[in-house]
Structure formats: C-alpha cells, structure tokens
C-alpha cells in the first residue's frame, strides 16, 4: 500500500459499486487510445490479484468478494487499492518519470472520478516538457502539482518554461539541463519568488553561467528535498540551505570560481540539514591553489551530520582537509574522492575522518587502477556487509610516474587501511592506452607505493604493468628481501610462462624471499572477467 495519506476530495463521485460507463472520456476521441486500453488491461489483471489476496486473507461474510465479480462491480475503496497497486508497479519501472495515471482517467467516467478523488494517495501530478502546450494543458486538468522537465533532446521553448513557472504555488519538481546562459538569467529573474511546494530542483549548464541571485527562490525552500546545481555559481546558497530543513540530497558539481564557498561556510549551512543523506561537492579545476598559510587550525568541536550516508568530493586536497576537519558522519557508508593533481599531498584530517566513520575497518581487498588521466584506489568491503560500504580515492594526473608518486603519498599517510589489506590488485583501466606508460621512472616509486601494505599476502599485477613493476621487485634482494610486502606469499602475473622471460625476470626476487624464509609462489593470473 502507498505510504501517502488517504485524502479524498469530493468531486461528485458516483455511488460505490455503480456500473462502469461505456463512454470513454478523453479530449481527442470517444474511443479508448492504445495506452488507455493497455492501462485498463493491466488494471483488470491487478484487480483479479487483489481480489484473490483479499479473499485468501480470511475475510468472510459481507467483506468477501466473489472471484467472478467484474471489475465494474467492485467498491470504490477496492478500486482505489488496485489503482494504488498499479501506481507502485509503474513507479518501479519508470522512476523518476511519473506514472501514467492519465491512462486510467481516459478509460471511463467512474475511473476518472475515483482517480481525481484521491490525488494525494495516487500522487497525481502534471509533467510539462518541451512538447507540452502549457497554457492549454493546465486549463484542462484539475489544479494538480506540476513537474517541469526540459533537456537538450528537445528545443527549448522559453515562453513555455516561463508560463509553467508562473504557477509557482503548484510547481513541485524542476529538471532543466544544458541551460544557456541567457535562459538561466531569465529563469533566475522569474524564480526570485518563493516556490512553497518545490521538493526537487536540478539545474545544469555547460556554459559560463551568471550567478544565481541571493534572493533565488525567495531565499527560502522549506519543502526542498533534492537540490542539484551543475556549473552554476550560487553565492547565496548558504542562506537558502539554512531554511531547507527537509533537504536530503545536495549535489553541487562543476562549481566555478565565482561560486566558491569556503569550507567553514559550507559546514555552517550543512549543520541545519539533519536529514541530509547524500552530499556531492565538485569544483572545476582551479586556476590557482589556496595559500597554505591562510588555512586555519581545525575547530575543537565538529558538526555532526547524523543522516549522511554518501559523500562525493572533487577538488583540491586543502579544501577537503578543512571540510572534514569540521564534520563527523557516524553513518557514512560511501566515500568517493577525486583530487586534482598536485606535487605534495598533505592529508592529516582525512585519515582521521575515515577511521572515525568506520567505513572500512575490516576490508581485506584493495585495487589500484591506472588509467589515462586518473589513478584511484578502491577498497572493497567484506562479503555480506549490509549496507555495503565503499572507499574510492583517486587523483587526476596523466603520466604514470606522477600517478605512482601521488598514490604512494596518499597511501603512506593512512595508518589503518593499508595494514589490513591482504589482497592487492594492480589494475589497468584502459589497456589500449599502454603506450602512454612507456616512460623512464625510478623503481623506488613502486616500492614506496607498496611499502604501507604490510599485511598483503596476495599481489596480482596486470600484464601491461609487469614490465614496470617486476624490475622494482628485483631491488628487494638480500637483506632488503622483506623490506616491502613482508607478508607476501603469492604473486599473480597476468602474463607469465614458467620457462620464459617472465620467470627469469622475477627469479632474483623469488630467490631472495626463499633465502629469507619468506617464500613467494608465482602463479598465472587468469581473470574471469576483464576489469
């Protein structure tokens, strides 16, 4: 059953159990359209299922319904249950699109009455798109909530959008993507009044966008649940968020320099969002890095985000350091970070934040993935973890030597997860890009990457990286044999022939480990699925 409250407004509904009208009520024709007939067919099937379930639940006497009864003889309450069941089934398939309730109101007059008598229970709304003749459509239907969707797939009709926004008391959801700067400017002007029913707002642009005014949405959004801005500066965001006590999802992506909000200001406004579950903060690549001398010491107390489950970040490490030094997220399950390239990474607060959140206290498997312009480390949760937890930490840079150097810095500043990882996979994101890795780099860089993984027993290496990593392992001879990867006992190579050149290349390392009483067995890495 629907969680929505059963609220019915009287619209002269016919008596319960009255016969279904033969006439089809719709504007274009007196005959049912294919979509309405399809909807009616589904409803009849669901109706038979509902009747069977009601009878099997043990009802007797007047409450029991004959399995041979036609759908037209069902009481309005049962018919409403059937419509609600149909709604939930359609939502699971169509989300985030609205369910096609208009199919039902085009079947017959009685169905139309039942549907419109329960707009809250059935979650009725009007979806306006580029193809919707807004002024004519809104005059035909009852004053239902409005959802607005415009994207690049259809030419924008600016007047259509403006006409829809004039009904600000009814606008519930807004999705407008790939905005031009001129259209965004017009929208910002029109939307400086409150939209009291607005629950979802998603706006994005690929152009250099003007900043949204401080009085956007009237500076208040008490019903807002989801806010997503892509490439749009909004200096007045902190003020708006302080009023959005129902906000559960906040996505700020491609934040331009003109929309920069300091970590202190961001945390202050997030402190009022006790229902926030998803948070995404992503910046455009910086023209300059912040001055380390301007960074303030972390506060003595942290702001608790009690409901936060997922956190995504893309930007400079200094910003994230200042941000996580001010928050605590005891329910955090997913953390995905992408740093912009820099020479030195100084992350003292991030390890504490991750460790305190307890995201990966017992993860035993990690993989480092090298791609053309990005390197990342992923830590997998133990099997059976519910809810599943994840940590993905990446760095944007191209050259393989910089990727190894940067990732080594990150891993060596974490004291907990490298020491619990027992299986480490060195992967390639895009194998066809291997030519970009033929560079002259020092073997010690790979050893520095492996150094913090003191508990690794299994190391697996992608074929495209063997020629770079195996020579580094050859450095670990004699007294240095167990200096790096001391617990290693299994080495898997994706390209390995026991009697070939691969065996000869790895022999010095294997011999040194054997001599130190820490033997390592070499195996062929056969992947079940390509990574």
mmCIF file of C-alpha atoms in Angstrom, residues 41-428:
data_model
loop_
_atom_site.group_PDB
_atom_site.id
_atom_site.type_symbol
_atom_site.label_atom_id
_atom_site.label_comp_id
_atom_site.label_asym_id
_atom_site.label_seq_id
_atom_site.Cartn_x
_atom_site.Cartn_y
_atom_site.Cartn_z
ATOM 1 C CA UNK A 41 -5.912 -4.382 -19.210
ATOM 2 C CA UNK A 42 -3.203 -4.156 -16.549
ATOM 3 C CA UNK A 43 -5.723 -2.879 -14.023
ATOM 4 C CA UNK A 44 -8.032 -5.848 -14.627
ATOM 5 C CA UNK A 45 -5.158 -8.279 -14.072
ATOM 6 C CA UNK A 46 -4.146 -6.464 -10.897
ATOM 7 C CA UNK A 47 -7.793 -6.365 -9.811
ATOM 8 C CA UNK A 48 -8.100 -10.141 -10.000
ATOM 9 C CA UNK A 49 -4.881 -10.427 -7.955
ATOM 10 C CA UNK A 50 -6.124 -8.003 -5.280
ATOM 11 C CA UNK A 51 -9.475 -9.782 -5.006
ATOM 12 C CA UNK A 52 -7.710 -13.131 -4.632
ATOM 13 C CA UNK A 53 -5.425 -11.760 -1.904
ATOM 14 C CA UNK A 54 -8.319 -10.207 -0.008
ATOM 15 C CA UNK A 55 -10.220 -13.491 -0.074
ATOM 16 C CA UNK A 56 -7.147 -15.516 0.924
ATOM 17 C CA UNK A 57 -6.568 -13.226 3.910
ATOM 18 C CA UNK A 58 -9.503 -14.923 5.652
ATOM 19 C CA UNK A 59 -12.273 -12.394 5.134
ATOM 20 C CA UNK A 60 -15.785 -13.821 5.439
ATOM 21 C CA UNK A 61 -19.299 -12.546 5.190
ATOM 22 C CA UNK A 62 -20.033 -9.163 3.581
ATOM 23 C CA UNK A 63 -16.341 -8.343 3.173
ATOM 24 C CA UNK A 64 -15.657 -11.329 0.958
ATOM 25 C CA UNK A 65 -15.708 -10.672 -2.788
ATOM 26 C CA UNK A 66 -16.771 -13.273 -5.290
ATOM 27 C CA UNK A 67 -13.881 -14.211 -7.616
ATOM 28 C CA UNK A 68 -16.334 -14.000 -10.509
ATOM 29 C CA UNK A 69 -17.262 -10.388 -9.873
ATOM 30 C CA UNK A 70 -16.444 -7.953 -12.698
ATOM 31 C CA UNK A 71 -14.169 -5.001 -12.020
ATOM 32 C CA UNK A 72 -17.098 -2.646 -12.588
ATOM 33 C CA UNK A 73 -18.882 -4.070 -9.532
ATOM 34 C CA UNK A 74 -16.003 -3.500 -7.121
ATOM 35 C CA UNK A 75 -16.411 -0.864 -4.404
ATOM 36 C CA UNK A 76 -14.545 2.399 -4.873
ATOM 37 C CA UNK A 77 -12.219 1.569 -1.969
ATOM 38 C CA UNK A 78 -11.125 -1.674 -3.628
ATOM 39 C CA UNK A 79 -10.760 0.042 -6.986
ATOM 40 C CA UNK A 80 -8.560 2.669 -5.359
ATOM 41 C CA UNK A 81 -6.394 -0.082 -3.841
ATOM 42 C CA UNK A 82 -5.994 -1.577 -7.300
ATOM 43 C CA UNK A 83 -5.022 1.792 -8.795
ATOM 44 C CA UNK A 84 -2.510 2.295 -5.998
ATOM 45 C CA UNK A 85 -1.031 -1.161 -6.600
ATOM 46 C CA UNK A 86 -0.736 -0.317 -10.309
ATOM 47 C CA UNK A 87 0.922 3.007 -9.430
ATOM 48 C CA UNK A 88 3.607 1.365 -7.317
ATOM 49 C CA UNK A 89 4.336 -1.210 -10.031
ATOM 50 C CA UNK A 90 4.690 1.505 -12.686
ATOM 51 C CA UNK A 91 6.896 3.694 -10.492
ATOM 52 C CA UNK A 92 9.394 0.869 -10.023
ATOM 53 C CA UNK A 93 9.768 0.630 -13.808
ATOM 54 C CA UNK A 94 9.566 4.316 -14.759
ATOM 55 C CA UNK A 95 11.241 6.199 -11.901
ATOM 56 C CA UNK A 96 11.999 9.112 -11.944
ATOM 57 C CA UNK A 97 9.265 9.544 -14.550
ATOM 58 C CA UNK A 98 5.714 9.959 -13.228
ATOM 59 C CA UNK A 99 3.383 7.017 -13.502
ATOM 60 C CA UNK A 100 0.812 7.213 -16.361
ATOM 61 C CA UNK A 101 -2.316 7.891 -14.340
ATOM 62 C CA UNK A 102 -3.847 9.632 -17.380
ATOM 63 C CA UNK A 103 -4.426 6.171 -18.881
ATOM 64 C CA UNK A 104 -6.903 5.434 -16.126
ATOM 65 C CA UNK A 105 -8.940 8.621 -16.391
ATOM 66 C CA UNK A 106 -9.381 8.004 -20.122
ATOM 67 C CA UNK A 107 -10.980 4.585 -19.584
ATOM 68 C CA UNK A 108 -14.340 5.651 -18.197
ATOM 69 C CA UNK A 109 -16.065 8.313 -16.141
ATOM 70 C CA UNK A 110 -16.148 6.328 -12.914
ATOM 71 C CA UNK A 111 -12.422 5.610 -13.012
ATOM 72 C CA UNK A 112 -11.861 9.281 -13.657
ATOM 73 C CA UNK A 113 -13.856 10.172 -10.532
ATOM 74 C CA UNK A 114 -12.021 7.634 -8.367
ATOM 75 C CA UNK A 115 -8.615 8.861 -9.529
ATOM 76 C CA UNK A 116 -9.322 12.555 -9.076
ATOM 77 C CA UNK A 117 -10.979 11.952 -5.697
ATOM 78 C CA UNK A 118 -7.643 10.783 -4.244
ATOM 79 C CA UNK A 119 -4.875 12.981 -5.692
ATOM 80 C CA UNK A 120 -2.560 12.592 -2.670
ATOM 81 C CA UNK A 121 -2.996 8.852 -2.301
ATOM 82 C CA UNK A 122 -2.250 8.299 -6.002
ATOM 83 C CA UNK A 123 0.421 11.002 -6.136
ATOM 84 C CA UNK A 124 -1.080 12.749 -9.156
ATOM 85 C CA UNK A 125 0.934 15.406 -10.970
ATOM 86 C CA UNK A 126 1.266 17.074 -14.376
ATOM 87 C CA UNK A 127 4.575 16.708 -16.242
ATOM 88 C CA UNK A 128 5.429 19.661 -18.501
ATOM 89 C CA UNK A 129 8.097 19.148 -21.166
ATOM 90 C CA UNK A 130 9.246 20.874 -24.334
ATOM 91 C CA UNK A 131 6.297 19.333 -26.178
ATOM 92 C CA UNK A 132 3.642 20.363 -23.666
ATOM 93 C CA UNK A 133 1.300 23.223 -24.646
ATOM 94 C CA UNK A 134 1.420 24.532 -21.104
ATOM 95 C CA UNK A 135 -1.338 27.136 -21.086
ATOM 96 C CA UNK A 136 -3.856 24.838 -22.801
ATOM 97 C CA UNK A 137 -2.907 21.773 -20.746
ATOM 98 C CA UNK A 138 -3.136 23.429 -17.366
ATOM 99 C CA UNK A 139 -6.600 24.721 -18.208
ATOM 100 C CA UNK A 140 -7.881 21.207 -18.986
ATOM 101 C CA UNK A 141 -6.743 19.302 -15.912
ATOM 102 C CA UNK A 142 -7.526 19.918 -12.226
ATOM 103 C CA UNK A 143 -5.024 22.074 -10.266
ATOM 104 C CA UNK A 144 -2.574 19.249 -9.649
ATOM 105 C CA UNK A 145 1.120 19.623 -8.713
ATOM 106 C CA UNK A 146 3.414 20.425 -11.663
ATOM 107 C CA UNK A 147 6.723 18.842 -12.655
ATOM 108 C CA UNK A 148 8.947 20.566 -15.230
ATOM 109 C CA UNK A 149 11.427 18.692 -17.435
ATOM 110 C CA UNK A 150 13.458 20.327 -20.208
ATOM 111 C CA UNK A 151 16.666 18.920 -21.669
ATOM 112 C CA UNK A 152 18.892 19.047 -24.745
ATOM 113 C CA UNK A 153 16.884 16.366 -26.544
ATOM 114 C CA UNK A 154 14.155 18.857 -27.379
ATOM 115 C CA UNK A 155 14.442 22.509 -28.432
ATOM 116 C CA UNK A 156 13.760 24.872 -25.580
ATOM 117 C CA UNK A 157 10.564 26.854 -25.686
ATOM 118 C CA UNK A 158 11.465 29.667 -23.320
ATOM 119 C CA UNK A 159 7.911 31.015 -23.186
ATOM 120 C CA UNK A 160 6.698 27.530 -22.293
ATOM 121 C CA UNK A 161 9.098 27.316 -19.357
ATOM 122 C CA UNK A 162 8.196 30.784 -18.110
ATOM 123 C CA UNK A 163 4.494 30.018 -18.425
ATOM 124 C CA UNK A 164 4.917 26.933 -16.280
ATOM 125 C CA UNK A 165 6.910 28.774 -13.615
ATOM 126 C CA UNK A 166 4.089 31.294 -13.268
ATOM 127 C CA UNK A 167 2.243 28.606 -11.300
ATOM 128 C CA UNK A 168 4.880 28.670 -8.567
ATOM 129 C CA UNK A 169 2.455 27.519 -5.845
ATOM 130 C CA UNK A 170 1.956 24.253 -7.757
ATOM 131 C CA UNK A 171 5.462 23.592 -9.090
ATOM 132 C CA UNK A 172 6.796 20.543 -7.247
ATOM 133 C CA UNK A 173 9.818 19.390 -9.260
ATOM 134 C CA UNK A 174 12.089 21.114 -11.782
ATOM 135 C CA UNK A 175 14.664 19.446 -14.036
ATOM 136 C CA UNK A 176 16.248 21.768 -16.616
ATOM 137 C CA UNK A 177 19.522 20.600 -18.161
ATOM 138 C CA UNK A 178 22.067 22.169 -20.548
ATOM 139 C CA UNK A 179 20.842 25.669 -19.878
ATOM 140 C CA UNK A 180 22.155 28.519 -21.965
ATOM 141 C CA UNK A 181 23.446 31.483 -20.002
ATOM 142 C CA UNK A 182 20.673 33.716 -21.367
ATOM 143 C CA UNK A 183 17.936 31.276 -20.356
ATOM 144 C CA UNK A 184 19.470 30.809 -16.927
ATOM 145 C CA UNK A 185 19.447 34.561 -16.474
ATOM 146 C CA UNK A 186 15.735 34.720 -17.328
ATOM 147 C CA UNK A 187 14.943 31.817 -15.005
ATOM 148 C CA UNK A 188 16.878 33.436 -12.173
ATOM 149 C CA UNK A 189 14.809 36.589 -12.598
ATOM 150 C CA UNK A 190 11.462 34.749 -12.635
ATOM 151 C CA UNK A 191 12.398 32.490 -9.705
ATOM 152 C CA UNK A 192 13.153 35.193 -7.149
ATOM 153 C CA UNK A 193 9.803 34.482 -5.539
ATOM 154 C CA UNK A 194 9.142 31.587 -3.126
ATOM 155 C CA UNK A 195 8.114 28.226 -4.568
ATOM 156 C CA UNK A 196 6.446 26.774 -1.468
ATOM 157 C CA UNK A 197 5.684 23.312 -2.928
ATOM 158 C CA UNK A 198 9.099 22.748 -4.557
ATOM 159 C CA UNK A 199 10.732 19.460 -3.490
ATOM 160 C CA UNK A 200 13.238 18.802 -6.317
ATOM 161 C CA UNK A 201 15.371 21.329 -8.209
ATOM 162 C CA UNK A 202 18.038 20.295 -10.730
ATOM 163 C CA UNK A 203 19.697 22.858 -12.987
ATOM 164 C CA UNK A 204 22.837 22.458 -15.103
ATOM 165 C CA UNK A 205 24.749 24.310 -17.790
ATOM 166 C CA UNK A 206 27.794 23.753 -19.940
ATOM 167 C CA UNK A 207 28.420 27.457 -20.482
ATOM 168 C CA UNK A 208 29.957 30.174 -18.366
ATOM 169 C CA UNK A 209 26.938 30.914 -16.249
ATOM 170 C CA UNK A 210 25.824 34.021 -14.391
ATOM 171 C CA UNK A 211 25.495 33.666 -10.640
ATOM 172 C CA UNK A 212 22.080 32.993 -9.186
ATOM 173 C CA UNK A 213 20.835 35.992 -7.159
ATOM 174 C CA UNK A 214 20.813 35.881 -3.367
ATOM 175 C CA UNK A 215 17.001 36.027 -3.416
ATOM 176 C CA UNK A 216 16.685 32.962 -5.654
ATOM 177 C CA UNK A 217 13.548 31.052 -4.551
ATOM 178 C CA UNK A 218 12.850 33.989 -2.279
ATOM 179 C CA UNK A 219 15.802 32.901 -0.139
ATOM 180 C CA UNK A 220 13.771 30.085 1.386
ATOM 181 C CA UNK A 221 12.944 26.484 0.432
ATOM 182 C CA UNK A 222 11.306 24.717 3.402
ATOM 183 C CA UNK A 223 9.973 21.755 1.354
ATOM 184 C CA UNK A 224 13.057 21.197 -0.800
ATOM 185 C CA UNK A 225 14.345 17.610 -0.618
ATOM 186 C CA UNK A 226 16.788 17.445 -3.554
ATOM 187 C CA UNK A 227 18.975 20.262 -4.877
ATOM 188 C CA UNK A 228 21.418 19.715 -7.759
ATOM 189 C CA UNK A 229 23.375 22.502 -9.464
ATOM 190 C CA UNK A 230 25.833 21.790 -12.272
ATOM 191 C CA UNK A 231 28.261 24.517 -13.310
ATOM 192 C CA UNK A 232 26.100 27.260 -11.780
ATOM 193 C CA UNK A 233 27.536 29.677 -9.200
ATOM 194 C CA UNK A 234 25.267 30.477 -6.271
ATOM 195 C CA UNK A 235 26.955 32.608 -3.596
ATOM 196 C CA UNK A 236 23.671 32.826 -1.685
ATOM 197 C CA UNK A 237 23.460 29.051 -1.238
ATOM 198 C CA UNK A 238 24.343 29.072 2.492
ATOM 199 C CA UNK A 239 21.358 31.280 3.254
ATOM 200 C CA UNK A 240 18.990 29.056 1.255
ATOM 201 C CA UNK A 241 20.252 25.874 2.897
ATOM 202 C CA UNK A 242 19.627 27.249 6.367
ATOM 203 C CA UNK A 243 15.913 27.255 5.512
ATOM 204 C CA UNK A 244 15.880 23.834 3.764
ATOM 205 C CA UNK A 245 15.385 21.668 6.835
ATOM 206 C CA UNK A 246 13.891 18.810 4.751
ATOM 207 C CA UNK A 247 16.813 18.582 2.313
ATOM 208 C CA UNK A 248 18.141 15.021 1.959
ATOM 209 C CA UNK A 249 20.221 15.227 -1.251
ATOM 210 C CA UNK A 250 22.606 18.044 -2.186
ATOM 211 C CA UNK A 251 24.676 17.830 -5.375
ATOM 212 C CA UNK A 252 26.984 20.729 -6.251
ATOM 213 C CA UNK A 253 29.032 19.832 -9.323
ATOM 214 C CA UNK A 254 31.341 21.876 -11.542
ATOM 215 C CA UNK A 255 31.407 24.734 -9.055
ATOM 216 C CA UNK A 256 33.107 27.654 -10.844
ATOM 217 C CA UNK A 257 35.497 30.054 -9.159
ATOM 218 C CA UNK A 258 32.748 32.680 -8.960
ATOM 219 C CA UNK A 259 30.665 30.277 -6.866
ATOM 220 C CA UNK A 260 33.345 29.329 -4.350
ATOM 221 C CA UNK A 261 32.030 28.748 -0.841
ATOM 222 C CA UNK A 262 34.593 28.320 1.929
ATOM 223 C CA UNK A 263 34.676 25.051 3.922
ATOM 224 C CA UNK A 264 33.697 26.984 7.050
ATOM 225 C CA UNK A 265 30.626 28.492 5.383
ATOM 226 C CA UNK A 266 29.684 25.155 3.839
ATOM 227 C CA UNK A 267 29.796 23.337 7.168
ATOM 228 C CA UNK A 268 27.811 26.090 8.871
ATOM 229 C CA UNK A 269 24.900 25.772 6.460
ATOM 230 C CA UNK A 270 25.054 21.960 6.454
ATOM 231 C CA UNK A 271 24.700 21.940 10.231
ATOM 232 C CA UNK A 272 20.991 22.705 9.814
ATOM 233 C CA UNK A 273 20.428 19.750 7.447
ATOM 234 C CA UNK A 274 19.775 16.937 9.886
ATOM 235 C CA UNK A 275 18.116 14.812 7.171
ATOM 236 C CA UNK A 276 20.918 15.082 4.614
ATOM 237 C CA UNK A 277 21.848 11.610 3.320
ATOM 238 C CA UNK A 278 23.716 12.361 0.049
ATOM 239 C CA UNK A 279 26.281 15.142 -0.417
ATOM 240 C CA UNK A 280 28.351 15.861 -3.523
ATOM 241 C CA UNK A 281 30.813 18.756 -3.802
ATOM 242 C CA UNK A 282 32.766 19.121 -7.034
ATOM 243 C CA UNK A 283 34.821 22.041 -8.313
ATOM 244 C CA UNK A 284 36.135 22.980 -11.718
ATOM 245 C CA UNK A 285 39.926 22.625 -11.976
ATOM 246 C CA UNK A 286 41.461 25.540 -10.050
ATOM 247 C CA UNK A 287 43.397 28.344 -11.697
ATOM 248 C CA UNK A 288 45.476 28.663 -8.513
ATOM 249 C CA UNK A 289 45.841 26.736 -5.287
ATOM 250 C CA UNK A 290 44.916 28.192 -1.900
ATOM 251 C CA UNK A 291 47.747 29.528 0.214
ATOM 252 C CA UNK A 292 48.593 27.046 2.969
ATOM 253 C CA UNK A 293 49.456 29.928 5.285
ATOM 254 C CA UNK A 294 45.806 31.080 5.184
ATOM 255 C CA UNK A 295 44.489 27.767 6.482
ATOM 256 C CA UNK A 296 43.008 27.960 9.953
ATOM 257 C CA UNK A 297 43.540 25.322 12.641
ATOM 258 C CA UNK A 298 40.702 22.773 12.928
ATOM 259 C CA UNK A 299 37.957 23.606 15.427
ATOM 260 C CA UNK A 300 37.786 21.908 18.801
ATOM 261 C CA UNK A 301 34.272 20.583 18.140
ATOM 262 C CA UNK A 302 32.825 19.080 14.968
ATOM 263 C CA UNK A 303 29.412 19.467 13.367
ATOM 264 C CA UNK A 304 27.621 16.119 13.316
ATOM 265 C CA UNK A 305 25.775 15.173 10.118
ATOM 266 C CA UNK A 306 23.646 12.404 11.649
ATOM 267 C CA UNK A 307 21.982 11.092 8.476
ATOM 268 C CA UNK A 308 24.838 11.419 5.950
ATOM 269 C CA UNK A 309 25.395 8.117 4.115
ATOM 270 C CA UNK A 310 27.200 9.043 0.886
ATOM 271 C CA UNK A 311 29.825 11.740 0.316
ATOM 272 C CA UNK A 312 31.463 12.615 -3.020
ATOM 273 C CA UNK A 313 34.210 15.196 -3.480
ATOM 274 C CA UNK A 314 36.182 16.511 -6.464
ATOM 275 C CA UNK A 315 38.693 19.305 -5.923
ATOM 276 C CA UNK A 316 41.907 20.247 -4.140
ATOM 277 C CA UNK A 317 43.024 18.343 -1.075
ATOM 278 C CA UNK A 318 43.283 21.512 1.044
ATOM 279 C CA UNK A 319 39.550 22.165 0.710
ATOM 280 C CA UNK A 320 38.596 18.631 1.705
ATOM 281 C CA UNK A 321 41.026 18.719 4.624
ATOM 282 C CA UNK A 322 39.425 21.874 6.004
ATOM 283 C CA UNK A 323 35.953 20.438 5.356
ATOM 284 C CA UNK A 324 36.318 17.027 7.028
ATOM 285 C CA UNK A 325 38.160 18.625 9.968
ATOM 286 C CA UNK A 326 34.843 20.287 10.840
ATOM 287 C CA UNK A 327 32.356 17.426 10.440
ATOM 288 C CA UNK A 328 31.570 13.990 11.779
ATOM 289 C CA UNK A 329 29.427 11.452 9.892
ATOM 290 C CA UNK A 330 28.775 8.400 12.078
ATOM 291 C CA UNK A 331 26.519 6.696 9.477
ATOM 292 C CA UNK A 332 28.757 7.240 6.442
ATOM 293 C CA UNK A 333 28.801 4.199 4.136
ATOM 294 C CA UNK A 334 30.278 5.519 0.894
ATOM 295 C CA UNK A 335 33.130 7.961 0.324
ATOM 296 C CA UNK A 336 34.364 8.799 -3.179
ATOM 297 C CA UNK A 337 37.151 11.347 -3.580
ATOM 298 C CA UNK A 338 38.936 12.680 -6.671
ATOM 299 C CA UNK A 339 41.793 15.110 -6.072
ATOM 300 C CA UNK A 340 43.211 17.457 -8.657
ATOM 301 C CA UNK A 341 46.885 16.859 -9.400
ATOM 302 C CA UNK A 342 49.427 18.477 -7.109
ATOM 303 C CA UNK A 343 53.056 17.822 -6.221
ATOM 304 C CA UNK A 344 52.633 17.352 -2.471
ATOM 305 C CA UNK A 345 49.603 15.872 -0.700
ATOM 306 C CA UNK A 346 49.312 16.743 2.963
ATOM 307 C CA UNK A 347 46.251 14.936 4.324
ATOM 308 C CA UNK A 348 46.151 14.697 8.087
ATOM 309 C CA UNK A 349 42.437 15.163 8.726
ATOM 310 C CA UNK A 350 41.102 12.791 6.060
ATOM 311 C CA UNK A 351 42.535 9.584 7.581
ATOM 312 C CA UNK A 352 41.072 10.543 10.953
ATOM 313 C CA UNK A 353 37.670 11.281 9.391
ATOM 314 C CA UNK A 354 37.573 7.958 7.532
ATOM 315 C CA UNK A 355 38.790 5.987 10.528
ATOM 316 C CA UNK A 356 36.324 7.637 12.882
ATOM 317 C CA UNK A 357 33.443 6.958 10.488
ATOM 318 C CA UNK A 358 34.406 3.279 10.473
ATOM 319 C CA UNK A 359 33.818 2.882 6.734
ATOM 320 C CA UNK A 360 36.359 0.113 6.211
ATOM 321 C CA UNK A 361 37.548 -1.249 9.491
ATOM 322 C CA UNK A 362 37.821 -4.812 8.178
ATOM 323 C CA UNK A 363 38.354 -4.550 4.411
ATOM 324 C CA UNK A 364 40.884 -7.076 3.172
ATOM 325 C CA UNK A 365 40.905 -6.396 -0.585
ATOM 326 C CA UNK A 366 42.077 -3.303 -2.454
ATOM 327 C CA UNK A 367 42.808 -2.477 -6.063
ATOM 328 C CA UNK A 368 44.823 0.360 -7.561
ATOM 329 C CA UNK A 369 43.576 1.238 -11.049
ATOM 330 C CA UNK A 370 45.735 3.195 -13.503
ATOM 331 C CA UNK A 371 44.029 4.960 -16.405
ATOM 332 C CA UNK A 372 44.979 7.571 -18.985
ATOM 333 C CA UNK A 373 44.350 10.638 -16.807
ATOM 334 C CA UNK A 374 43.387 9.201 -13.443
ATOM 335 C CA UNK A 375 44.574 6.772 -10.791
ATOM 336 C CA UNK A 376 42.432 5.521 -7.933
ATOM 337 C CA UNK A 377 42.434 3.040 -5.111
ATOM 338 C CA UNK A 378 39.257 1.135 -4.264
ATOM 339 C CA UNK A 379 38.739 -0.738 -1.044
ATOM 340 C CA UNK A 380 36.106 -3.441 -1.097
ATOM 341 C CA UNK A 381 34.009 -4.199 1.981
ATOM 342 C CA UNK A 382 33.902 -7.690 3.447
ATOM 343 C CA UNK A 383 31.392 -10.014 1.823
ATOM 344 C CA UNK A 384 27.972 -9.834 3.397
ATOM 345 C CA UNK A 385 28.396 -6.280 4.661
ATOM 346 C CA UNK A 386 24.962 -4.696 4.926
ATOM 347 C CA UNK A 387 24.653 -1.983 3.921
ATOM 348 C CA UNK A 388 27.661 -2.265 1.582
ATOM 349 C CA UNK A 389 30.448 0.219 2.291
ATOM 350 C CA UNK A 390 32.990 1.625 -0.127
ATOM 351 C CA UNK A 391 36.002 3.899 -0.328
ATOM 352 C CA UNK A 392 37.279 5.222 -3.656
ATOM 353 C CA UNK A 393 40.149 7.690 -3.612
ATOM 354 C CA UNK A 394 41.564 8.997 -6.884
ATOM 355 C CA UNK A 395 43.885 11.616 -8.351
ATOM 356 C CA UNK A 396 43.689 13.333 -11.724
ATOM 357 C CA UNK A 397 47.084 13.189 -13.484
ATOM 358 C CA UNK A 398 48.397 11.681 -16.711
ATOM 359 C CA UNK A 399 51.995 10.463 -16.506
ATOM 360 C CA UNK A 400 52.395 7.050 -14.877
ATOM 361 C CA UNK A 401 55.305 8.218 -12.723
ATOM 362 C CA UNK A 402 53.182 11.037 -11.303
ATOM 363 C CA UNK A 403 50.307 8.628 -10.746
ATOM 364 C CA UNK A 404 52.504 6.219 -8.774
ATOM 365 C CA UNK A 405 54.160 9.043 -6.827
ATOM 366 C CA UNK A 406 50.838 10.671 -5.922
ATOM 367 C CA UNK A 407 49.133 7.438 -4.897
ATOM 368 C CA UNK A 408 52.164 6.458 -2.807
ATOM 369 C CA UNK A 409 51.872 9.735 -0.909
ATOM 370 C CA UNK A 410 48.182 9.112 -0.217
ATOM 371 C CA UNK A 411 48.591 5.513 0.939
ATOM 372 C CA UNK A 412 51.573 6.291 3.180
ATOM 373 C CA UNK A 413 49.534 8.852 5.102
ATOM 374 C CA UNK A 414 46.874 6.314 6.084
ATOM 375 C CA UNK A 415 47.775 4.207 9.068
ATOM 376 C CA UNK A 416 44.838 1.802 9.076
ATOM 377 C CA UNK A 417 43.643 0.518 5.706
ATOM 378 C CA UNK A 418 46.996 -0.497 4.137
ATOM 379 C CA UNK A 419 47.790 -2.548 7.236
ATOM 380 C CA UNK A 420 44.571 -4.620 6.975
ATOM 381 C CA UNK A 421 44.592 -5.273 3.212
ATOM 382 C CA UNK A 422 45.552 -8.876 2.436
ATOM 383 C CA UNK A 423 44.980 -8.869 -1.333
ATOM 384 C CA UNK A 424 46.197 -6.058 -3.587
ATOM 385 C CA UNK A 425 45.393 -5.879 -7.304
ATOM 386 C CA UNK A 426 47.290 -3.545 -9.626
ATOM 387 C CA UNK A 427 44.882 -2.927 -12.477
ATOM 388 C CA UNK A 428 44.666 -1.033 -15.752
#
